[in-house]
């Protein structure tokens, strides 16, 4: 596995990715940030050795290298989800590759449902903690000692330093940034009313189908990370409205400007 990471990283470096400081994972409907990057290289995932193979519904993924706010970034446009059939090591593989390419921080975005009923569609939520209900994680199996310790500490899964920077930026930009606990569910179906009630009872503020495998991998690597959810639907178990993915993507698209603005400013703080 370690060899595969190094081979993938060498490929990426050999085709022109020199130094890079920040890694970014762009969630569903949140690819817009790429337009602010002055792009030097676009590398389709399919060209990178050992990258997971695309599923039918997921074919446009690429790694984007360039400059944002004078900072060299490596951005993943499109991520791998458990519900598509990937295992957790495959999902986390790009994080390990970006780390091997030199990133010092990882910024993650996703679309999620609001289970805290004080939060509304279109709000942004800084993830301060998470609950993993996926049936596994990327660290199961022999530990890759070169990458990190067998029993990684998870007392601060989302870097306080990065979270504090985001809080300050949101305040300065007058963007309302909620905070809360993200729960990852397997998907691909959305939750039933009873499931939303349950997720709220156990302490969740938002639910989505991604992010936690990447965050676990980042913590194993000792790579500081932070994550922001765009809340795309309100999950009130007593008044649950039918929702479809097109609507989720449309709401994500509308809130995207705020997210792009936060991440862009954060990146400029990270050189
Ligand atoms: N549940 C799970 N994932 C989601 C949701 C949701 O309600 N909304 C957006 N992603």
mmCIF file of C-alpha atoms and ligand atoms in Angstrom:
data_model
loop_
_atom_site.group_PDB
_atom_site.id
_atom_site.type_symbol
_atom_site.label_atom_id
_atom_site.label_comp_id
_atom_site.label_asym_id
_atom_site.label_seq_id
_atom_site.Cartn_x
_atom_site.Cartn_y
_atom_site.Cartn_z
ATOM 1 C CA UNK A 1 0.000 0.000 0.000
ATOM 2 C CA UNK A 2 2.740 2.434 0.970
ATOM 3 C CA UNK A 3 4.481 1.668 -2.301
ATOM 4 C CA UNK A 4 1.280 2.367 -4.218
ATOM 5 C CA UNK A 5 0.969 5.733 -2.492
ATOM 6 C CA UNK A 6 4.554 6.604 -3.399
ATOM 7 C CA UNK A 7 4.091 5.481 -7.009
ATOM 8 C CA UNK A 8 0.953 7.584 -7.363
ATOM 9 C CA UNK A 9 2.690 10.574 -5.752
ATOM 10 C CA UNK A 10 5.750 10.173 -8.023
ATOM 11 C CA UNK A 11 3.513 10.144 -11.068
ATOM 12 C CA UNK A 12 1.791 13.322 -9.957
ATOM 13 C CA UNK A 13 5.102 15.033 -9.165
ATOM 14 C CA UNK A 14 6.726 13.893 -12.413
ATOM 15 C CA UNK A 15 4.094 15.494 -14.554
ATOM 16 C CA UNK A 16 4.681 18.860 -12.980
ATOM 17 C CA UNK A 17 3.211 19.096 -9.501
ATOM 18 C CA UNK A 18 6.041 20.708 -7.599
ATOM 19 C CA UNK A 19 5.541 21.964 -4.089
ATOM 20 C CA UNK A 20 2.024 22.147 -2.679
ATOM 21 C CA UNK A 21 0.852 23.436 0.652
ATOM 22 C CA UNK A 22 -2.869 22.852 0.916
ATOM 23 C CA UNK A 23 -5.096 19.951 -0.155
ATOM 24 C CA UNK A 24 -8.777 20.542 -0.824
ATOM 25 C CA UNK A 25 -11.582 17.996 -1.258
ATOM 26 C CA UNK A 26 -14.641 19.413 -2.972
ATOM 27 C CA UNK A 27 -17.980 17.847 -2.149
ATOM 28 C CA UNK A 28 -21.075 17.189 -4.237
ATOM 29 C CA UNK A 29 -22.220 20.340 -5.999
ATOM 30 C CA UNK A 30 -19.264 22.276 -4.596
ATOM 31 C CA UNK A 31 -16.726 22.186 -7.395
ATOM 32 C CA UNK A 32 -16.875 25.893 -8.091
ATOM 33 C CA UNK A 33 -13.811 26.809 -6.040
ATOM 34 C CA UNK A 34 -11.730 25.401 -8.876
ATOM 35 C CA UNK A 35 -12.646 28.444 -10.963
ATOM 36 C CA UNK A 36 -10.702 30.626 -8.533
ATOM 37 C CA UNK A 37 -7.582 28.489 -8.910
ATOM 38 C CA UNK A 38 -5.064 29.510 -11.506
ATOM 39 C CA UNK A 39 -4.685 25.986 -12.858
ATOM 40 C CA UNK A 40 -1.306 24.563 -13.853
ATOM 41 C CA UNK A 41 -2.195 20.876 -14.170
ATOM 42 C CA UNK A 42 -5.400 18.896 -14.400
ATOM 43 C CA UNK A 43 -4.851 15.206 -13.829
ATOM 44 C CA UNK A 44 -7.767 12.835 -14.415
ATOM 45 C CA UNK A 45 -7.936 10.245 -11.636
ATOM 46 C CA UNK A 46 -7.925 7.543 -14.308
ATOM 47 C CA UNK A 47 -4.334 8.502 -15.241
ATOM 48 C CA UNK A 48 -2.927 8.241 -11.742
ATOM 49 C CA UNK A 49 -1.506 4.822 -10.882
ATOM 50 C CA UNK A 50 -3.492 2.917 -8.249
ATOM 51 C CA UNK A 51 -6.207 5.544 -7.961
ATOM 52 C CA UNK A 52 -9.580 3.819 -7.572
ATOM 53 C CA UNK A 53 -11.297 3.158 -10.882
ATOM 54 C CA UNK A 54 -14.286 5.329 -11.649
ATOM 55 C CA UNK A 55 -17.770 3.908 -11.373
ATOM 56 C CA UNK A 56 -20.301 4.564 -14.125
ATOM 57 C CA UNK A 57 -21.912 7.438 -12.282
ATOM 58 C CA UNK A 58 -18.605 8.958 -11.314
ATOM 59 C CA UNK A 59 -16.333 9.589 -14.241
ATOM 60 C CA UNK A 60 -15.173 13.173 -14.192
ATOM 61 C CA UNK A 61 -12.911 13.152 -11.159
ATOM 62 C CA UNK A 62 -9.618 14.975 -11.408
ATOM 63 C CA UNK A 63 -6.825 16.338 -9.333
ATOM 64 C CA UNK A 64 -6.245 20.016 -9.912
ATOM 65 C CA UNK A 65 -2.939 21.678 -9.208
ATOM 66 C CA UNK A 66 -2.478 25.396 -9.223
ATOM 67 C CA UNK A 67 -2.276 28.623 -7.279
ATOM 68 C CA UNK A 68 -5.001 30.068 -5.096
ATOM 69 C CA UNK A 69 -4.266 33.341 -3.330
ATOM 70 C CA UNK A 70 -0.584 32.842 -4.083
ATOM 71 C CA UNK A 71 -0.621 29.422 -2.393
ATOM 72 C CA UNK A 72 0.030 26.149 -4.212
ATOM 73 C CA UNK A 73 -2.972 23.883 -3.822
ATOM 74 C CA UNK A 74 -3.943 20.384 -4.867
ATOM 75 C CA UNK A 75 -7.709 20.066 -5.157
ATOM 76 C CA UNK A 76 -9.796 16.943 -5.658
ATOM 77 C CA UNK A 77 -12.703 17.685 -7.935
ATOM 78 C CA UNK A 78 -14.888 14.703 -7.112
ATOM 79 C CA UNK A 79 -14.370 12.261 -4.295
ATOM 80 C CA UNK A 80 -14.981 8.549 -3.796
ATOM 81 C CA UNK A 81 -17.999 7.446 -1.755
ATOM 82 C CA UNK A 82 -18.658 4.217 0.113
ATOM 83 C CA UNK A 83 -22.095 3.891 -1.496
ATOM 84 C CA UNK A 84 -20.450 3.701 -4.926
ATOM 85 C CA UNK A 85 -18.801 0.458 -3.876
ATOM 86 C CA UNK A 86 -15.325 1.650 -2.870
ATOM 87 C CA UNK A 87 -13.756 0.368 0.290
ATOM 88 C CA UNK A 88 -12.420 2.711 2.946
ATOM 89 C CA UNK A 89 -8.783 2.331 1.960
ATOM 90 C CA UNK A 90 -9.656 3.311 -1.595
ATOM 91 C CA UNK A 91 -11.629 6.294 -0.349
ATOM 92 C CA UNK A 92 -8.690 7.478 1.766
ATOM 93 C CA UNK A 93 -6.002 6.737 -0.852
ATOM 94 C CA UNK A 94 -6.045 10.232 -2.456
ATOM 95 C CA UNK A 95 -5.503 11.832 0.968
ATOM 96 C CA UNK A 96 -2.362 9.740 1.428
ATOM 97 C CA UNK A 97 -1.193 10.694 -2.074
ATOM 98 C CA UNK A 98 -1.755 14.419 -1.489
ATOM 99 C CA UNK A 99 0.123 14.083 1.804
ATOM 100 C CA UNK A 100 3.005 12.366 0.003
ATOM 101 C CA UNK A 101 2.976 15.306 -2.437
ATOM 102 C CA UNK A 102 3.635 17.620 0.483
ATOM 103 C CA UNK A 103 0.354 19.185 1.601
ATOM 104 C CA UNK A 104 0.456 20.548 5.145
ATOM 105 C CA UNK A 105 -3.302 21.061 5.685
ATOM 106 C CA UNK A 106 -6.458 19.504 4.287
ATOM 107 C CA UNK A 107 -9.708 21.417 3.692
ATOM 108 C CA UNK A 108 -12.841 19.362 3.111
ATOM 109 C CA UNK A 109 -16.346 20.277 1.992
ATOM 110 C CA UNK A 110 -19.500 18.221 1.708
ATOM 111 C CA UNK A 111 -23.251 18.436 1.299
ATOM 112 C CA UNK A 112 -25.224 17.268 4.326
ATOM 113 C CA UNK A 113 -28.708 17.197 5.765
ATOM 114 C CA UNK A 114 -29.498 19.397 8.782
ATOM 115 C CA UNK A 115 -30.683 17.299 11.714
ATOM 116 C CA UNK A 116 -30.258 20.146 14.164
ATOM 117 C CA UNK A 117 -33.553 21.896 13.505
ATOM 118 C CA UNK A 118 -32.101 25.296 14.364
ATOM 119 C CA UNK A 119 -30.118 25.016 11.145
ATOM 120 C CA UNK A 120 -31.632 25.845 7.779
ATOM 121 C CA UNK A 121 -31.200 24.820 4.163
ATOM 122 C CA UNK A 122 -28.304 26.759 2.665
ATOM 123 C CA UNK A 123 -26.503 27.267 6.006
ATOM 124 C CA UNK A 124 -22.832 26.391 6.343
ATOM 125 C CA UNK A 125 -21.741 24.240 9.287
ATOM 126 C CA UNK A 126 -18.197 23.970 10.560
ATOM 127 C CA UNK A 127 -17.690 20.338 11.555
ATOM 128 C CA UNK A 128 -16.245 20.324 15.063
ATOM 129 C CA UNK A 129 -16.534 16.585 15.677
ATOM 130 C CA UNK A 130 -18.008 13.479 14.075
ATOM 131 C CA UNK A 131 -19.618 10.103 14.645
ATOM 132 C CA UNK A 132 -18.657 7.327 12.257
ATOM 133 C CA UNK A 133 -21.532 4.953 11.508
ATOM 134 C CA UNK A 134 -19.875 3.573 8.373
ATOM 135 C CA UNK A 135 -19.266 -0.158 8.708
ATOM 136 C CA UNK A 136 -15.494 0.326 8.741
ATOM 137 C CA UNK A 137 -12.657 2.800 8.315
ATOM 138 C CA UNK A 138 -9.419 3.067 6.307
ATOM 139 C CA UNK A 139 -7.134 1.962 9.145
ATOM 140 C CA UNK A 140 -8.473 -1.578 9.533
ATOM 141 C CA UNK A 141 -5.795 -4.172 8.786
ATOM 142 C CA UNK A 142 -2.041 -4.120 9.307
ATOM 143 C CA UNK A 143 -0.889 -0.665 10.342
ATOM 144 C CA UNK A 144 1.281 1.246 7.899
ATOM 145 C CA UNK A 145 3.814 2.363 10.489
ATOM 146 C CA UNK A 146 5.531 4.659 7.991
ATOM 147 C CA UNK A 147 2.322 6.658 7.730
ATOM 148 C CA UNK A 148 1.204 6.808 11.324
ATOM 149 C CA UNK A 149 0.683 5.106 14.639
ATOM 150 C CA UNK A 150 -1.475 2.003 15.208
ATOM 151 C CA UNK A 151 -3.880 3.764 17.553
ATOM 152 C CA UNK A 152 -4.228 7.359 16.346
ATOM 153 C CA UNK A 153 -5.485 9.892 18.847
ATOM 154 C CA UNK A 154 -8.836 11.394 17.858
ATOM 155 C CA UNK A 155 -9.225 13.937 20.647
ATOM 156 C CA UNK A 156 -9.034 16.787 18.142
ATOM 157 C CA UNK A 157 -10.095 15.302 14.801
ATOM 158 C CA UNK A 158 -10.620 18.755 13.269
ATOM 159 C CA UNK A 159 -7.679 21.067 13.890
ATOM 160 C CA UNK A 160 -8.494 23.769 16.428
ATOM 161 C CA UNK A 161 -6.135 26.101 14.655
ATOM 162 C CA UNK A 162 -7.857 25.703 11.282
ATOM 163 C CA UNK A 163 -11.323 25.869 12.864
ATOM 164 C CA UNK A 164 -10.414 29.071 14.683
ATOM 165 C CA UNK A 165 -9.148 30.620 11.476
ATOM 166 C CA UNK A 166 -12.433 29.712 9.755
ATOM 167 C CA UNK A 167 -14.471 31.202 12.627
ATOM 168 C CA UNK A 168 -12.582 34.460 12.336
ATOM 169 C CA UNK A 169 -12.846 34.581 8.553
ATOM 170 C CA UNK A 170 -16.600 33.894 8.695
ATOM 171 C CA UNK A 171 -16.995 36.692 11.229
ATOM 172 C CA UNK A 172 -15.002 39.137 9.107
ATOM 173 C CA UNK A 173 -16.943 38.198 5.973
ATOM 174 C CA UNK A 174 -20.258 38.323 7.842
ATOM 175 C CA UNK A 175 -21.025 34.770 6.844
ATOM 176 C CA UNK A 176 -23.068 32.844 9.372
ATOM 177 C CA UNK A 177 -21.123 29.682 10.195
ATOM 178 C CA UNK A 178 -22.997 27.150 12.329
ATOM 179 C CA UNK A 179 -21.029 24.515 14.202
ATOM 180 C CA UNK A 180 -21.780 20.928 14.986
ATOM 181 C CA UNK A 181 -21.273 17.203 14.870
ATOM 182 C CA UNK A 182 -21.336 15.417 11.513
ATOM 183 C CA UNK A 183 -22.589 11.864 11.285
ATOM 184 C CA UNK A 184 -21.656 9.747 8.284
ATOM 185 C CA UNK A 185 -24.292 7.299 7.074
ATOM 186 C CA UNK A 186 -23.728 4.674 4.387
ATOM 187 C CA UNK A 187 -26.270 5.904 1.837
ATOM 188 C CA UNK A 188 -27.111 6.004 -0.970
ATOM 189 C CA UNK A 189 -30.650 6.359 0.316
ATOM 190 C CA UNK A 190 -31.510 9.300 2.501
ATOM 191 C CA UNK A 191 -32.761 8.594 6.019
ATOM 192 C CA UNK A 192 -36.209 7.641 7.271
ATOM 193 C CA UNK A 193 -37.929 9.908 9.793
ATOM 194 C CA UNK A 194 -37.065 7.481 12.604
ATOM 195 C CA UNK A 195 -33.433 7.444 11.503
ATOM 196 C CA UNK A 196 -33.223 11.249 11.526
ATOM 197 C CA UNK A 197 -34.755 11.244 15.022
ATOM 198 C CA UNK A 198 -32.196 8.673 16.121
ATOM 199 C CA UNK A 199 -29.256 10.597 14.628
ATOM 200 C CA UNK A 200 -30.367 13.718 16.490
ATOM 201 C CA UNK A 201 -30.770 11.784 19.732
ATOM 202 C CA UNK A 202 -27.253 10.407 19.564
ATOM 203 C CA UNK A 203 -25.802 13.879 19.138
ATOM 204 C CA UNK A 204 -25.656 14.677 15.438
ATOM 205 C CA UNK A 205 -26.230 18.092 13.894
ATOM 206 C CA UNK A 206 -25.780 17.082 10.261
ATOM 207 C CA UNK A 207 -25.737 13.838 8.298
ATOM 208 C CA UNK A 208 -23.971 13.005 5.067
ATOM 209 C CA UNK A 209 -22.333 10.139 3.204
ATOM 210 C CA UNK A 210 -18.671 11.115 3.106
ATOM 211 C CA UNK A 211 -15.745 12.897 4.784
ATOM 212 C CA UNK A 212 -15.125 10.717 7.834
ATOM 213 C CA UNK A 213 -12.853 8.169 6.075
ATOM 214 C CA UNK A 214 -10.697 11.014 4.738
ATOM 215 C CA UNK A 215 -10.585 12.696 8.146
ATOM 216 C CA UNK A 216 -9.536 9.462 9.857
ATOM 217 C CA UNK A 217 -6.762 9.015 7.281
ATOM 218 C CA UNK A 218 -5.621 12.621 7.793
ATOM 219 C CA UNK A 219 -5.481 12.148 11.571
ATOM 220 C CA UNK A 220 -3.459 8.966 11.105
ATOM 221 C CA UNK A 221 -1.013 10.923 8.949
ATOM 222 C CA UNK A 222 -0.833 13.764 11.474
ATOM 223 C CA UNK A 223 -2.232 16.049 8.761
ATOM 224 C CA UNK A 224 -4.286 18.942 10.211
ATOM 225 C CA UNK A 225 -7.714 19.114 8.614
ATOM 226 C CA UNK A 226 -10.974 21.013 8.799
ATOM 227 C CA UNK A 227 -14.344 20.496 7.140
ATOM 228 C CA UNK A 228 -17.421 22.523 6.309
ATOM 229 C CA UNK A 229 -20.850 21.101 5.439
ATOM 230 C CA UNK A 230 -23.261 22.892 3.187
ATOM 231 C CA UNK A 231 -26.664 22.034 4.638
ATOM 232 C CA UNK A 232 -28.901 21.111 1.735
ATOM 233 C CA UNK A 233 -32.083 19.870 3.403
ATOM 234 C CA UNK A 234 -33.889 20.126 6.715
ATOM 235 C CA UNK A 235 -34.395 16.742 8.281
ATOM 236 C CA UNK A 236 -37.357 17.277 10.598
ATOM 237 C CA UNK A 237 -38.682 13.811 11.388
ATOM 238 C CA UNK A 238 -42.129 15.179 12.214
ATOM 239 C CA UNK A 239 -42.469 17.099 8.993
ATOM 240 C CA UNK A 240 -40.217 15.383 6.505
ATOM 241 C CA UNK A 241 -40.526 16.586 2.941
ATOM 242 C CA UNK A 242 -39.549 14.344 0.034
ATOM 243 C CA UNK A 243 -36.210 15.414 -1.394
ATOM 244 C CA UNK A 244 -34.283 14.480 -4.469
ATOM 245 C CA UNK A 245 -30.636 14.732 -5.336
ATOM 246 C CA UNK A 246 -31.195 17.431 -7.969
ATOM 247 C CA UNK A 247 -32.644 19.650 -5.277
ATOM 248 C CA UNK A 248 -29.743 18.891 -2.936
ATOM 249 C CA UNK A 249 -27.247 19.816 -5.643
ATOM 250 C CA UNK A 250 -29.189 23.010 -6.435
ATOM 251 C CA UNK A 251 -29.124 24.139 -2.780
ATOM 252 C CA UNK A 252 -25.430 23.261 -2.544
ATOM 253 C CA UNK A 253 -24.805 25.350 -5.655
ATOM 254 C CA UNK A 254 -26.516 28.371 -4.109
ATOM 255 C CA UNK A 255 -24.532 28.172 -0.865
ATOM 256 C CA UNK A 256 -21.330 27.517 -2.734
ATOM 257 C CA UNK A 257 -20.308 31.158 -3.028
ATOM 258 C CA UNK A 258 -20.059 31.459 0.756
ATOM 259 C CA UNK A 259 -18.039 28.278 1.038
ATOM 260 C CA UNK A 260 -15.692 29.330 -1.759
ATOM 261 C CA UNK A 261 -15.184 32.668 -0.088
ATOM 262 C CA UNK A 262 -14.311 31.071 3.290
ATOM 263 C CA UNK A 263 -11.932 28.491 1.823
ATOM 264 C CA UNK A 264 -10.226 31.019 -0.446
ATOM 265 C CA UNK A 265 -9.474 33.305 2.486
ATOM 266 C CA UNK A 266 -8.376 30.372 4.642
ATOM 267 C CA UNK A 267 -5.927 29.244 1.961
ATOM 268 C CA UNK A 268 -4.405 32.723 1.829
ATOM 269 C CA UNK A 269 -3.729 32.347 5.575
ATOM 270 C CA UNK A 270 -1.882 29.084 5.115
ATOM 271 C CA UNK A 271 1.234 29.946 3.156
HETATM 272 N N1 LIG B 1 -28.799 12.496 4.519
HETATM 273 C C1 LIG B 1 -27.651 11.979 4.105
HETATM 274 N N2 LIG B 1 -26.875 12.604 3.247
HETATM 275 C C2 LIG B 1 -27.238 13.799 2.803
HETATM 276 C C3 LIG B 1 -28.418 14.388 3.210
HETATM 277 C C4 LIG B 1 -29.246 13.695 4.113
HETATM 278 O O1 LIG B 1 -30.338 14.162 4.506
HETATM 279 N N3 LIG B 1 -28.502 15.591 2.595
HETATM 280 C C5 LIG B 1 -27.397 15.718 1.856
HETATM 281 N N4 LIG B 1 -26.621 14.635 1.976
#
